[in-house]
Coordinates of C-alpha atoms in Angstrom, one line a residue:
Chain B
M968 CA 108.7 97.9 -37.4
K969 CA 105.9 95.5 -37.6
K970 CA 106.8 94.8 -41.2
I971 CA 110.4 93.8 -40.3
W972 CA 109.2 91.2 -37.8
Y973 CA 106.8 89.9 -40.4
V974 CA 109.5 89.5 -43.0
L975 CA 111.8 87.9 -40.5
W976 CA 109.0 85.4 -39.5
V977 CA 108.2 84.5 -43.1
R978 CA 111.8 84.1 -44.2
N979 CA 112.9 82.0 -41.2
R980 CA 109.8 80.3 -39.9
T981 CA 111.7 77.1 -39.1
A982 CA 114.4 78.9 -37.2
V983 CA 112.0 81.1 -35.4
T984 CA 109.9 78.1 -34.3
L985 CA 113.0 76.3 -33.0
V986 CA 114.3 79.3 -31.1
G987 CA 110.9 79.8 -29.6
F988 CA 111.0 76.1 -28.5
L989 CA 114.4 76.5 -27.0
I990 CA 113.3 79.6 -25.1
L991 CA 110.2 77.8 -23.7
W992 CA 112.5 74.9 -22.7
Q993 CA 114.8 77.3 -20.9
L994 CA 111.9 79.0 -19.1
A995 CA 110.4 75.6 -18.0
V996 CA 113.7 74.4 -16.6
T997 CA 114.3 77.7 -14.7
V998 CA 110.8 78.2 -13.4
F999 CA 110.3 74.6 -12.2
R1000 CA 113.9 74.3 -11.0
I1001 CA 114.4 71.0 -12.7
Q1002 CA 117.7 69.3 -11.8
E1003 CA 120.3 69.1 -14.5
V1004 CA 120.5 65.3 -14.3
F1005 CA 116.9 65.0 -15.3
L1006 CA 116.6 67.7 -17.9
P1007 CA 119.4 70.3 -18.4
S1008 CA 118.6 73.7 -19.7
P1009 CA 119.4 74.4 -23.4
I1010 CA 121.9 77.0 -22.3
S1011 CA 124.0 74.6 -20.4
A1012 CA 123.7 72.1 -23.3
L1013 CA 124.9 74.7 -25.7
M1014 CA 127.7 75.7 -23.4
H1015 CA 129.0 72.2 -23.8
L1016 CA 129.0 72.7 -27.5
F1017 CA 130.8 76.0 -27.8
F1018 CA 133.1 76.1 -24.8
R1019 CA 135.7 73.7 -23.7
Q1020 CA 134.7 71.8 -20.7
P1021 CA 137.2 71.5 -17.8
D1022 CA 136.7 67.8 -17.2
A1023 CA 136.1 66.4 -20.7
S1024 CA 136.8 67.3 -24.2
Y1025 CA 134.2 66.1 -26.7
L1026 CA 135.9 66.9 -30.1
W1027 CA 132.6 67.9 -31.5
I1028 CA 133.8 68.7 -35.0
K1029 CA 135.3 65.3 -35.5
N1030 CA 132.3 63.5 -34.1
I1031 CA 129.8 65.6 -36.1
S1032 CA 131.6 65.0 -39.3
A1033 CA 131.8 61.2 -38.6
T1034 CA 128.1 61.1 -38.1
L1035 CA 127.3 63.3 -41.0
F1036 CA 129.4 61.2 -43.3
E1037 CA 127.6 58.0 -42.3
I1038 CA 124.2 59.7 -42.7
L1039 CA 125.0 60.9 -46.2
I1040 CA 126.3 57.5 -47.4
G1041 CA 123.4 55.7 -45.7
F1042 CA 120.9 58.1 -47.2
A1043 CA 122.3 57.7 -50.7
V1044 CA 122.3 53.9 -50.4
T1045 CA 118.8 53.9 -49.1
I1046 CA 117.5 56.1 -51.9
F1047 CA 119.0 54.1 -54.8
L1048 CA 118.5 50.7 -53.3
G1049 CA 115.0 51.6 -52.1
I1050 CA 113.8 52.8 -55.5
F1051 CA 115.5 49.8 -57.2
I1052 CA 113.9 47.3 -54.8
A1053 CA 110.5 49.0 -55.3
I1054 CA 110.8 48.7 -59.1
I1055 CA 111.6 45.0 -58.8
V1056 CA 108.8 44.5 -56.3
S1057 CA 106.2 46.3 -58.4
W1058 CA 107.4 44.6 -61.6
S1059 CA 105.3 41.5 -61.2
Q1060 CA 102.7 40.0 -59.0
M1061 CA 105.1 37.1 -58.3
S1062 CA 108.0 39.2 -57.0
R1063 CA 105.6 41.3 -54.9
K1064 CA 104.2 38.2 -53.2
F1065 CA 107.7 37.0 -52.5
F1066 CA 109.4 40.2 -51.3
I1067 CA 106.8 42.1 -49.4
P1068 CA 106.3 39.6 -46.6
L1069 CA 110.1 39.3 -46.3
F1070 CA 110.5 43.1 -45.9
I1071 CA 107.7 43.3 -43.3
F1072 CA 109.4 40.5 -41.4
I1073 CA 112.8 42.3 -41.5
N1074 CA 111.2 45.6 -40.6
S1075 CA 109.2 44.3 -37.7
L1076 CA 112.4 43.1 -35.9
P1077 CA 113.6 45.8 -33.6
I1078 CA 117.0 46.8 -34.9
V1079 CA 118.4 47.1 -31.4
A1080 CA 117.9 43.4 -31.1
I1081 CA 119.6 42.5 -34.4
A1082 CA 122.4 45.0 -34.1
P1083 CA 124.7 42.8 -32.0
I1084 CA 124.4 40.1 -34.7
I1085 CA 125.3 42.5 -37.4
L1086 CA 128.2 43.6 -35.3
L1087 CA 129.3 40.0 -35.1
W1088 CA 129.2 39.7 -38.9
L1089 CA 130.7 43.0 -40.0
G1090 CA 132.7 44.2 -37.1
Y1091 CA 133.2 47.8 -36.1
G1092 CA 133.0 50.7 -38.4
L1093 CA 131.3 52.4 -41.3
Y1094 CA 129.7 49.4 -43.0
T1095 CA 127.9 48.3 -39.8
N1096 CA 126.4 51.7 -39.2
V1097 CA 125.4 52.2 -42.8
L1098 CA 123.8 48.7 -42.9
I1099 CA 121.9 49.4 -39.7
A1100 CA 120.7 52.8 -41.0
F1101 CA 119.6 51.2 -44.2
L1102 CA 117.7 48.4 -42.4
V1103 CA 115.9 51.1 -40.3
S1104 CA 115.0 53.3 -43.2
F1105 CA 114.5 51.3 -46.4
F1106 CA 111.0 50.2 -45.7
P1107 CA 109.2 53.6 -46.1
M1108 CA 111.1 54.2 -49.3
V1109 CA 110.1 50.8 -50.7
M1110 CA 106.5 51.0 -49.6
N1111 CA 105.9 54.5 -50.8
T1112 CA 107.6 54.0 -54.2
T1113 CA 105.8 50.7 -54.8
T1114 CA 102.4 52.3 -54.0
G1115 CA 103.3 55.2 -56.3
L1116 CA 104.4 52.9 -59.1
N1117 CA 101.2 50.9 -58.9
S1118 CA 98.6 53.6 -58.3
V1119 CA 98.5 54.7 -62.0
D1120 CA 95.4 55.7 -63.8
E1121 CA 94.1 52.5 -65.4
D1122 CA 92.7 54.3 -68.5
L1123 CA 96.1 55.8 -69.2
L1124 CA 97.6 52.3 -69.1
D1125 CA 94.9 50.9 -71.4
L1126 CA 95.6 53.7 -73.9
V1127 CA 99.3 53.2 -73.9
R1128 CA 99.0 49.4 -74.2
Y1129 CA 96.6 49.9 -77.1
H1130 CA 99.5 51.7 -78.8
G1131 CA 101.8 48.8 -78.1
A1132 CA 103.9 50.3 -75.3
K1133 CA 106.5 48.1 -73.8
K1134 CA 106.6 47.4 -70.1
W1135 CA 109.8 49.4 -69.4
Q1136 CA 108.3 52.4 -71.4
I1137 CA 105.3 52.4 -69.2
L1138 CA 107.6 52.3 -66.2
V1139 CA 109.8 55.1 -67.3
K1140 CA 107.2 57.4 -68.8
I1141 CA 104.1 56.8 -66.7
R1142 CA 104.7 54.9 -63.5
F1143 CA 107.9 56.7 -62.4
P1144 CA 106.7 60.3 -62.9
N1145 CA 103.4 59.3 -61.2
S1146 CA 105.3 58.0 -58.2
L1147 CA 107.4 61.1 -57.7
T1148 CA 105.1 62.5 -55.0
Y1149 CA 105.2 59.2 -53.2
I1150 CA 108.9 59.0 -53.5
F1151 CA 109.5 62.4 -52.0
S1152 CA 107.1 61.7 -49.2
G1153 CA 109.1 58.5 -48.6
L1154 CA 112.3 60.4 -48.7
K1155 CA 111.0 62.8 -46.0
I1156 CA 110.2 59.9 -43.7
C1157 CA 113.5 58.4 -44.5
S1158 CA 115.5 61.5 -43.8
T1159 CA 114.7 61.3 -40.1
L1160 CA 114.8 57.6 -39.9
I1161 CA 118.3 57.4 -41.4
V1162 CA 119.5 59.8 -38.7
V1163 CA 118.0 57.5 -36.1
G1164 CA 119.5 54.5 -37.7
V1165 CA 123.0 55.9 -37.8
I1166 CA 122.9 57.0 -34.2
V1167 CA 121.6 53.6 -33.1
G1168 CA 124.4 52.0 -35.0
E1169 CA 126.9 54.3 -33.2
F1170 CA 125.3 53.3 -29.9
V1171 CA 126.0 49.7 -30.5
A1172 CA 129.4 49.8 -32.1
S1173 CA 131.5 52.9 -32.7
D1174 CA 134.4 54.8 -31.4
K1175 CA 133.3 58.1 -32.8
G1176 CA 130.2 60.0 -33.8
L1177 CA 127.3 61.7 -31.9
G1178 CA 125.8 58.4 -30.8
Y1179 CA 129.2 57.5 -29.2
I1180 CA 129.1 60.8 -27.3
I1181 CA 125.6 60.0 -26.0
V1182 CA 126.6 56.6 -24.8
N1183 CA 129.7 57.9 -23.3
S1184 CA 128.1 60.7 -21.4
Q1185 CA 125.3 58.4 -20.2
F1186 CA 128.0 56.6 -18.3
T1187 CA 129.4 59.7 -16.8
L1188 CA 125.8 61.1 -16.2
D1189 CA 126.8 64.2 -18.1
T1190 CA 123.3 65.1 -19.3
P1191 CA 124.1 68.5 -20.8
A1192 CA 126.4 66.7 -23.3
I1193 CA 123.7 64.2 -24.2
F1194 CA 121.3 67.0 -24.9
A1195 CA 123.8 69.0 -26.9
A1196 CA 124.3 65.9 -29.0
L1197 CA 120.5 65.4 -29.3
I1198 CA 120.1 69.0 -30.4
L1199 CA 122.8 68.5 -33.0
I1200 CA 121.2 65.3 -34.2
A1201 CA 117.8 67.0 -34.6
I1202 CA 119.4 69.9 -36.5
I1203 CA 121.0 67.4 -38.9
G1204 CA 117.7 65.7 -39.3
L1205 CA 116.0 69.1 -40.0
G1206 CA 118.7 69.9 -42.5
L1207 CA 118.2 66.7 -44.4
F1208 CA 114.5 67.1 -44.4
G1209 CA 114.9 70.7 -45.7
L1210 CA 117.2 69.4 -48.4
V1211 CA 114.6 66.9 -49.5
S1212 CA 111.9 69.6 -49.5
F1213 CA 114.1 71.8 -51.6
L1214 CA 114.8 69.1 -54.1
E1215 CA 111.0 68.4 -54.2
K1216 CA 110.3 72.0 -55.1
L1217 CA 113.1 71.9 -57.7
L1218 CA 112.0 68.7 -59.4
M1219 CA 108.2 69.0 -59.1
P1220 CA 107.5 72.7 -59.3
W1221 CA 103.9 72.0 -60.3
Q1222 CA 103.2 70.4 -56.9
K1223 CA 102.3 72.6 -54.0
A1224 CA 104.7 72.1 -51.0
A1225 CA 102.9 69.7 -48.7
N1226 CA 105.0 70.0 -45.6
G1227 CA 107.9 72.4 -46.2
Chain S
M604 CA 76.0 37.2 -50.7
I605 CA 74.6 36.4 -54.2
R606 CA 77.9 34.9 -55.3
M607 CA 78.0 32.7 -52.2
Q608 CA 74.6 31.3 -53.0
R609 CA 75.5 30.5 -56.6
H610 CA 78.7 28.8 -55.6
P611 CA 78.3 26.9 -52.4
Q612 CA 81.8 26.2 -51.4
S613 CA 82.7 23.4 -49.1
I614 CA 85.4 24.0 -46.5
K615 CA 87.7 21.7 -48.5
M616 CA 87.4 23.8 -51.6
K617 CA 88.0 27.0 -49.6
I618 CA 91.2 25.6 -48.1
A619 CA 92.3 24.5 -51.6
A620 CA 91.6 28.0 -52.9
F621 CA 93.6 29.5 -50.0
F622 CA 96.6 27.4 -50.8
K623 CA 96.3 28.1 -54.5
K624 CA 96.3 31.8 -53.8
N625 CA 99.0 31.9 -51.1
Y626 CA 101.2 29.0 -52.0
L627 CA 104.2 31.3 -52.7
I628 CA 104.1 32.9 -49.3
L629 CA 103.7 29.5 -47.6
L630 CA 106.6 28.0 -49.7
Q631 CA 108.7 31.0 -48.8
I632 CA 108.1 30.6 -45.0
I633 CA 108.7 26.8 -45.1
G634 CA 111.7 27.2 -47.3
F635 CA 113.1 29.9 -44.9
F636 CA 112.9 27.6 -41.9
V637 CA 114.2 24.5 -43.8
L638 CA 117.2 26.5 -45.1
W639 CA 117.9 27.8 -41.6
Q640 CA 117.8 24.3 -40.1
V641 CA 120.1 23.0 -42.9
I642 CA 122.6 25.8 -42.4
I643 CA 122.7 25.3 -38.6
V644 CA 123.3 21.5 -39.0
A645 CA 125.7 21.8 -42.0
F646 CA 128.0 24.4 -40.5
N647 CA 127.6 23.1 -37.0
I648 CA 126.7 26.6 -35.6
R649 CA 126.5 26.6 -31.8
E650 CA 123.2 27.5 -30.1
Y651 CA 124.4 30.6 -28.4
I652 CA 125.1 32.2 -31.7
I653 CA 122.0 31.1 -33.6
P654 CA 119.7 28.4 -32.4
S655 CA 118.1 25.9 -34.8
P656 CA 114.4 26.5 -35.7
L657 CA 113.6 23.2 -34.1
A658 CA 114.9 24.5 -30.8
V659 CA 113.0 27.7 -31.3
F660 CA 109.7 25.9 -32.1
T661 CA 110.2 23.6 -29.1
V662 CA 110.3 26.7 -26.9
L663 CA 107.2 28.1 -28.5
F664 CA 104.9 25.1 -28.9
N665 CA 106.1 22.3 -26.6
P666 CA 103.7 22.5 -23.7
E667 CA 106.4 21.7 -21.1
A668 CA 109.1 23.9 -22.5
S669 CA 106.9 26.8 -23.3
A670 CA 105.1 26.9 -19.9
A671 CA 108.0 28.8 -18.3
Y672 CA 107.8 31.7 -20.7
Q673 CA 104.0 32.3 -20.4
W674 CA 103.8 33.3 -24.1
G675 CA 100.0 34.0 -23.9
K676 CA 100.5 36.7 -21.2
Q677 CA 103.6 38.2 -23.0
I678 CA 101.9 38.3 -26.4
A679 CA 98.7 39.8 -24.9
A680 CA 100.7 42.6 -23.2
T681 CA 102.7 43.4 -26.4
L682 CA 99.6 43.2 -28.6
T683 CA 97.7 45.6 -26.3
E684 CA 100.5 48.1 -26.6
I685 CA 100.7 47.7 -30.4
A686 CA 97.0 48.0 -30.9
C687 CA 96.6 51.1 -28.7
G688 CA 99.7 52.6 -30.2
F689 CA 98.7 52.0 -33.8
A690 CA 95.1 53.2 -33.3
I691 CA 96.1 56.4 -31.7
S692 CA 99.0 57.1 -34.1
A693 CA 96.7 56.5 -37.1
V694 CA 94.0 58.9 -35.7
L695 CA 96.5 61.5 -34.4
G696 CA 98.6 61.3 -37.5
I697 CA 95.7 61.9 -39.9
L698 CA 94.3 64.7 -37.7
I699 CA 97.6 66.5 -37.5
A700 CA 98.0 66.2 -41.2
V701 CA 94.6 67.7 -41.9
V702 CA 95.4 70.6 -39.6
I703 CA 98.8 71.0 -41.1
S704 CA 97.5 71.1 -44.7
W705 CA 94.6 73.4 -43.6
S706 CA 96.8 76.3 -42.4
R707 CA 100.2 77.5 -43.5
L708 CA 100.8 79.2 -40.1
I709 CA 100.2 76.0 -38.1
R710 CA 102.3 74.0 -40.6
S711 CA 105.3 76.3 -40.1
L712 CA 104.8 76.1 -36.4
V713 CA 104.4 72.4 -36.0
M714 CA 106.4 70.9 -38.8
P715 CA 109.9 71.9 -37.7
L716 CA 109.2 70.6 -34.2
L717 CA 107.9 67.3 -35.5
V718 CA 111.0 66.8 -37.7
F719 CA 113.1 67.8 -34.7
F720 CA 111.7 65.2 -32.4
N721 CA 111.5 62.6 -35.0
S722 CA 115.2 62.9 -35.7
I723 CA 116.1 62.1 -32.1
P724 CA 116.6 58.4 -31.5
K725 CA 113.9 57.3 -29.0
I726 CA 116.4 55.0 -27.4
A727 CA 118.5 57.9 -26.4
M728 CA 115.4 59.5 -24.8
A729 CA 114.5 56.2 -23.2
P730 CA 115.9 56.9 -19.7
L731 CA 114.0 60.2 -19.7
F732 CA 110.8 58.5 -20.7
L733 CA 111.3 56.2 -17.8
I734 CA 111.7 59.1 -15.4
W735 CA 108.8 61.1 -16.9
F736 CA 106.1 58.4 -17.6
G737 CA 107.1 55.5 -15.3
Y738 CA 106.7 52.0 -16.7
G739 CA 103.9 49.8 -17.8
I740 CA 101.7 49.4 -20.9
I741 CA 100.7 53.0 -21.4
P742 CA 104.3 54.4 -21.6
N743 CA 105.2 51.7 -24.0
A744 CA 102.2 52.5 -26.2
M745 CA 103.3 56.2 -26.0
I746 CA 106.8 55.3 -27.3
A747 CA 105.1 53.3 -30.1
I748 CA 103.0 56.3 -31.0
L749 CA 106.1 58.7 -30.9
I750 CA 107.9 56.4 -33.3
A751 CA 105.0 55.5 -35.6
F752 CA 102.9 58.7 -36.2
F753 CA 105.3 60.6 -38.3
P754 CA 105.0 58.6 -41.5
V755 CA 101.2 58.9 -41.3
I756 CA 101.5 62.7 -41.1
I757 CA 104.0 63.1 -43.9
N758 CA 102.1 60.8 -46.2
T759 CA 98.6 62.2 -45.5
A760 CA 99.8 65.7 -45.9
A761 CA 101.4 64.8 -49.2
G762 CA 98.2 63.2 -50.4
M763 CA 96.0 66.1 -49.4
N764 CA 98.2 68.5 -51.4
A765 CA 98.7 66.3 -54.5
V766 CA 95.2 67.2 -55.8
D767 CA 94.6 67.9 -59.5
Q768 CA 94.6 71.8 -59.8
D769 CA 91.9 71.7 -62.6
L770 CA 89.6 70.0 -60.2
L771 CA 90.2 72.6 -57.5
D772 CA 89.6 75.4 -60.0
L773 CA 86.3 73.8 -61.1
V774 CA 85.1 73.4 -57.5
N775 CA 86.2 76.9 -56.6
Y776 CA 84.3 78.2 -59.6
L777 CA 81.2 76.4 -58.3
H778 CA 81.7 78.0 -54.9
G779 CA 82.7 74.8 -53.1
T780 CA 83.6 75.6 -49.5
R781 CA 87.0 74.7 -48.1
W782 CA 85.4 72.1 -45.9
Q783 CA 83.7 70.5 -48.9
I784 CA 87.0 70.5 -50.8
L785 CA 88.7 68.8 -47.8
I786 CA 86.0 66.1 -47.4
K787 CA 85.1 65.4 -51.0
I788 CA 88.3 66.0 -52.9
Q789 CA 91.4 66.2 -50.8
F790 CA 90.6 63.3 -48.4
P791 CA 89.6 60.7 -51.0
N792 CA 92.7 61.7 -53.0
A793 CA 94.9 61.2 -50.0
L794 CA 93.6 57.7 -49.3
P795 CA 96.3 55.7 -51.1
F796 CA 98.9 57.9 -49.4
I797 CA 97.3 57.4 -46.0
F798 CA 97.3 53.6 -46.4
S799 CA 100.9 53.6 -47.5
G800 CA 101.7 55.6 -44.4
L801 CA 99.7 53.3 -42.2
K802 CA 101.5 50.3 -43.6
I803 CA 104.8 51.9 -42.7
S804 CA 103.6 52.8 -39.3
T805 CA 102.4 49.2 -38.5
T806 CA 106.0 47.9 -38.4
L807 CA 107.2 51.0 -36.7
C808 CA 104.5 50.5 -34.0
V809 CA 105.7 47.0 -33.4
V810 CA 109.3 48.1 -33.1
G811 CA 108.2 51.0 -30.8
A812 CA 106.3 48.8 -28.4
I813 CA 109.3 46.3 -28.2
I814 CA 111.8 49.1 -27.6
G815 CA 109.5 50.4 -24.8
E816 CA 109.6 47.0 -23.3
F817 CA 113.4 46.8 -23.7
I818 CA 113.8 49.9 -21.6
A819 CA 111.5 49.0 -18.8
S820 CA 108.8 46.4 -18.3
D821 CA 108.0 43.3 -16.5
R822 CA 106.1 41.6 -19.3
G823 CA 105.8 41.5 -23.1
L824 CA 107.9 40.1 -25.9
G825 CA 110.6 42.8 -25.5
F826 CA 110.9 41.7 -21.9
V827 CA 111.4 38.1 -23.0
L828 CA 114.1 39.2 -25.5
M829 CA 115.9 41.2 -22.8
D830 CA 115.6 38.4 -20.2
S831 CA 116.9 35.7 -22.5
Q832 CA 119.7 38.0 -23.8
A833 CA 120.9 38.4 -20.2
L834 CA 120.9 34.6 -19.8
I835 CA 122.4 34.0 -23.3
D836 CA 119.4 31.7 -23.8
T837 CA 119.0 32.2 -27.5
P838 CA 116.0 29.9 -28.4
P839 CA 113.4 32.0 -26.6
M840 CA 115.0 35.1 -28.0
F841 CA 114.5 34.0 -31.6
A842 CA 111.1 32.6 -30.7
G843 CA 110.3 36.1 -29.5
L844 CA 111.6 37.7 -32.7
I845 CA 109.5 35.3 -34.8
V846 CA 106.3 36.1 -32.8
I847 CA 107.1 39.8 -33.2
A848 CA 107.5 39.4 -36.9
V849 CA 104.2 37.5 -37.1
L850 CA 102.4 40.3 -35.2
G851 CA 103.9 42.8 -37.7
L852 CA 102.8 40.7 -40.6
G853 CA 99.3 40.4 -39.1
L854 CA 98.9 44.1 -38.6
F855 CA 100.2 44.8 -42.0
G856 CA 97.7 42.3 -43.5
L857 CA 94.9 43.9 -41.6
V858 CA 95.7 47.4 -43.0
S859 CA 96.0 45.9 -46.5
F860 CA 92.6 44.3 -46.0
F861 CA 91.0 47.6 -45.1
E862 CA 92.7 49.2 -48.0
R863 CA 91.2 46.8 -50.4
L864 CA 87.8 47.3 -48.7
L865 CA 87.9 51.1 -48.7
I866 CA 89.6 51.8 -52.0
P867 CA 88.8 48.8 -54.3
W868 CA 89.5 50.9 -57.4
Q869 CA 93.1 51.5 -56.5
K870 CA 95.6 48.8 -57.4
T871 CA 98.3 49.6 -54.9
G872 CA 99.3 46.0 -55.0
V873 CA 101.0 45.5 -51.7

């Protein structure tokens, strides 16, 4: 009997932890008699998810798929553009001095403050949300990849240069493999930021998606729906993080999982 | 010290050296503002859409125009939040990462919850923060911490685990204790990762503090942004954004400086 529990725990640590968290939350709400407007119980949040509400229909499937679609596109754009920018930035001292301050500048601006301007430029829809998500999440990707590309063993570089290696050869064969650990660490940070970015984009301008549900139910003070959406968002974030961890194990089997 | 005695530099030479080293950044900044001004004038853009940099600088530096906004007080408030938030998220992040990479059990307990909470947009939680923590400098610093500590954890944990296996084998063979491995091998190895994480968290800290001020505050740069947004008074809004970006750049520069000080052998280059 004990063994079964142990196997269950090892196989599904993440799920077990999360279920434990939900149970604790439910207990806290019941014991302290917290009003639903402040903090709804997870059960009432989940009821909103799985049962049709009498006064409002939330079309969860449609909204989830809208958000998921934006997240996946935003994530793909961020990965490719982030790595590409990092390669350009780390290519020469000159480009580094030019780009890094610019990126810090862009990234220090709270996206909520610029979002209305982006809305003005691009209008409603997918592009706005993807752009906002990209702006929120590209910085960790660029920083980590650049650090990885640059923190190469100097002796190795000397050796390869002595043999007459070209700059792009060094990039492809030494710098890039060396930066993989950094890239995956950046991807993990990105995976949660991209979710945040897409949701914030939907707050500002959207007619569908989980962010739209949150804004909408904030008006009607329907807190259980907000929390149902938040739980879904967090689960999407966890899924993306898990996907990145899985890819990391697949692509770098020699590396011990740092935070699986 | 020795070098300074050999080459006694006058202040003039130091300034010249500074310009020689940083001319690109200075050119970039000046070019940016000139371009901005030219675009505004050329396309005749109205002030409520985007103000001209001249209008923005008037609001910032003209003693008469800037008096109404009390920039000193606002900057001090935001800076306190950012500094507290950054210091705590750095220490907390590294500590949590050490604990996480120490034990598998704790990692599998803590990591899912961290990812869970980090996926939730803090702006969605904002009204709840207001109910739970009230408003003022400490809640804003807390929001900054909540946003900024995650990259430090992920990067530090990655760095602690990306250790050369041969080195570990050697030290294990020599009966190195786990504590010694942590202090002497894992932690130094993680330093470039840690600094990369800290750099990411500097800008996140700035954003976090500002978002905190958006939600609820009576001072700070985020308050200025909100206030001028409500009045469609764009020059102070953009002045606020510029000051925020300068704070972000300054904090980033500070972290870079410490990085060069602590790991001079590493050419991270940013």
